[in-house]
Short mmCIF file of C-alpha atoms in Angstrom, two decimals:
data_model
loop_
_atom_site.label_atom_id
_atom_site.label_comp_id
_atom_site.label_asym_id
_atom_site.label_seq_id
_atom_site.Cartn_x
_atom_site.Cartn_y
_atom_site.Cartn_z
CA MET D 1 -20.15 -27.66 14.84
CA GLN D 2 -17.27 -25.00 12.94
CA ILE D 3 -15.73 -25.72 9.74
CA ILE D 4 -13.96 -24.00 7.27
CA ARG D 5 -15.03 -23.45 3.76
CA LYS D 6 -13.69 -21.58 0.50
CA THR D 7 -15.24 -18.36 -0.57
CA ILE D 8 -14.89 -16.15 -3.59
CA VAL D 9 -14.02 -12.25 -2.94
CA LYS D 10 -14.85 -10.23 -6.22
CA GLN D 11 -13.85 -6.76 -6.39
CA VAL D 12 -15.98 -4.14 -8.25
CA VAL D 13 -14.09 -2.36 -11.63
CA THR D 14 -13.29 1.51 -11.38
CA GLU D 15 -11.01 3.79 -11.88
CA ASP D 16 -8.66 3.90 -8.70
CA SER D 17 -9.11 0.15 -8.20
CA LYS D 18 -7.75 -0.33 -12.18
CA GLN D 19 -6.00 1.72 -11.19
CA LYS D 20 -3.96 0.27 -8.16
CA LEU D 21 -4.14 -3.32 -9.87
CA VAL D 22 -2.16 -1.53 -12.54
CA GLU D 23 0.90 -0.74 -10.17
CA GLN D 24 0.87 -3.74 -8.20
CA PHE D 25 1.60 -5.81 -11.71
CA GLN D 26 4.15 -2.75 -12.69
CA GLU D 27 6.10 -3.57 -9.21
CA GLN D 28 6.37 -6.98 -9.53
CA VAL D 29 7.50 -6.48 -12.84
CA ALA D 30 10.16 -4.75 -11.51
CA ALA D 31 10.83 -6.53 -8.32
CA LYS D 32 11.22 -9.77 -10.68
CA GLN D 33 13.64 -7.42 -13.45
CA LYS D 34 15.96 -6.57 -10.85
CA GLU D 35 15.53 -10.74 -9.53
CA ILE D 36 16.98 -10.98 -13.24
CA GLU D 37 19.39 -9.06 -12.55
CA GLN D 38 20.65 -10.96 -9.12
CA LEU D 39 20.59 -13.55 -11.10
CA ASN D 40 23.06 -12.32 -13.36
CA PHE D 41 25.50 -11.48 -10.75
CA GLU D 42 25.06 -14.68 -8.48
CA LYS D 43 25.82 -16.19 -12.34
CA LYS D 44 28.84 -14.18 -13.15
CA LYS D 45 30.11 -14.43 -9.65
CA LEU D 46 30.18 -19.10 -9.63
CA ILE D 47 31.52 -18.61 -13.07
CA TYR D 48 34.48 -16.66 -11.86
CA LYS D 49 34.64 -18.48 -9.25
CA GLN D 50 34.98 -21.44 -10.94
CA LYS D 51 34.06 -24.10 -8.58
CA PHE D 52 31.35 -25.18 -10.33
CA ASP D 53 30.37 -27.41 -13.97
CA GLN D 54 30.23 -23.55 -16.36
CA HIS D 55 27.72 -24.84 -17.95
CA LYS D 56 25.48 -26.29 -15.46
CA VAL D 57 25.52 -22.97 -13.83
CA GLU D 58 25.01 -21.14 -17.06
CA GLU D 59 22.04 -23.76 -17.60
CA LYS D 60 20.69 -23.52 -14.02
CA PHE D 61 20.52 -20.20 -13.80
CA SER D 62 18.99 -19.89 -17.53
CA GLN D 63 15.72 -21.73 -16.23
CA GLU D 64 15.49 -19.63 -13.44
CA GLU D 65 15.16 -15.77 -15.41
CA LEU D 66 13.42 -18.17 -17.72
CA LYS D 67 11.03 -18.76 -15.08
CA ARG D 68 10.77 -15.25 -14.19
CA LYS D 69 10.55 -14.44 -17.49
CA GLN D 70 7.67 -15.65 -17.97
CA SER D 71 6.53 -14.80 -14.30
CA ILE D 72 6.69 -10.41 -16.30
CA GLU D 73 4.97 -11.87 -18.85
CA TRP D 74 1.89 -12.89 -17.63
CA TYR D 75 1.70 -9.58 -15.22
CA GLU D 76 2.17 -7.54 -18.59
CA LEU D 77 -1.00 -9.64 -20.07
CA GLN D 78 -3.27 -9.12 -17.47
CA VAL D 79 -2.05 -5.21 -17.05
CA GLU D 80 -2.94 -5.32 -20.91
CA GLN D 81 -6.50 -7.30 -20.30
CA LEU D 82 -7.15 -4.98 -17.16
CA ASP D 83 -6.89 -2.08 -20.29
CA GLN D 84 -10.24 -3.09 -21.57
CA LEU D 85 -11.87 -4.08 -18.62
CA PRO D 86 -14.83 -2.49 -18.58
CA ILE D 87 -15.84 0.21 -14.96
CA GLY D 88 -18.15 -1.64 -12.49
CA SER D 89 -17.52 -5.24 -14.34
CA GLU D 90 -16.64 -7.85 -11.18
CA ILE D 91 -12.99 -9.45 -11.26
CA THR D 92 -11.66 -12.24 -9.22
CA GLU D 93 -9.25 -10.33 -6.71
CA ARG D 94 -9.43 -13.98 -4.19
CA GLU D 95 -10.12 -16.72 -2.24
CA VAL D 96 -10.31 -16.58 2.05
CA ASP D 97 -11.47 -19.01 4.38
CA GLU D 98 -14.99 -18.05 6.22
CA ILE D 99 -15.87 -20.52 9.34
CA VAL D 100 -19.75 -22.02 9.33
CA GLU D 101 -21.27 -23.18 11.87
CA VAL D 102 -23.31 -26.64 11.06
CA SER D 103 -25.48 -28.50 12.91
CA VAL D 104 -27.73 -31.28 12.53
CA GLY D 105 -30.99 -30.32 10.36
CA ASP D 106 -28.76 -27.12 8.59
CA ALA D 107 -29.40 -27.33 4.30
CA TYR D 108 -27.00 -28.97 3.26
CA ASP D 109 -26.64 -27.07 -0.74
CA GLU D 110 -27.64 -23.29 1.38
CA LEU D 111 -24.52 -23.78 3.56
CA PHE D 112 -22.23 -25.01 0.51
CA GLY D 113 -23.09 -22.98 -2.85
CA ASP D 114 -21.59 -20.83 -3.90
CA ARG D 115 -20.62 -17.62 -1.64
CA GLU D 116 -18.76 -14.65 -2.21
CA ILE D 117 -18.21 -10.98 -0.55
CA VAL D 118 -18.28 -8.19 -3.93
CA VAL D 119 -15.77 -5.31 -3.07
CA GLU D 120 -15.96 -2.14 -4.21
CA ASP D 121 -12.57 0.45 -3.50
CA GLY D 122 -11.95 -1.39 -0.78
CA ILE D 123 -16.23 -1.12 1.74
CA ILE D 124 -17.51 -4.62 1.75
CA VAL D 125 -20.91 -3.34 -0.87
CA ARG D 126 -22.30 -6.84 -1.14
CA ILE D 127 -22.53 -10.72 0.44
CA ASN D 128 -24.34 -13.39 -1.94
CA ARG D 129 -25.35 -16.24 -0.10
#
């Protein structure tokens, strides 16, 4: 029988990986800022048309803008923390699904214990079982 289990993927911090992560975070910040600009444009357009209650429009758009500003703050915090990480440390990148073959008599703890894949500069360097 086959089942799906979660496996953690960790990344070894190198100069290259650090730079790529910083760039990814900066791209996300720029995207969120662009979304805020678009929200402001849409808000002005709706207020100008006067089809909706101005107060409700302002409130809804303020909520959406706040979400994006919080996201920007989170990405900026990630960049700050990344700067402090020493080269060679491991960070959790994501979690992936893994198909595992199980049968009667298998050791459950061995099949479902902590498993992780460690990647350095895009290359798998270790699989911990």
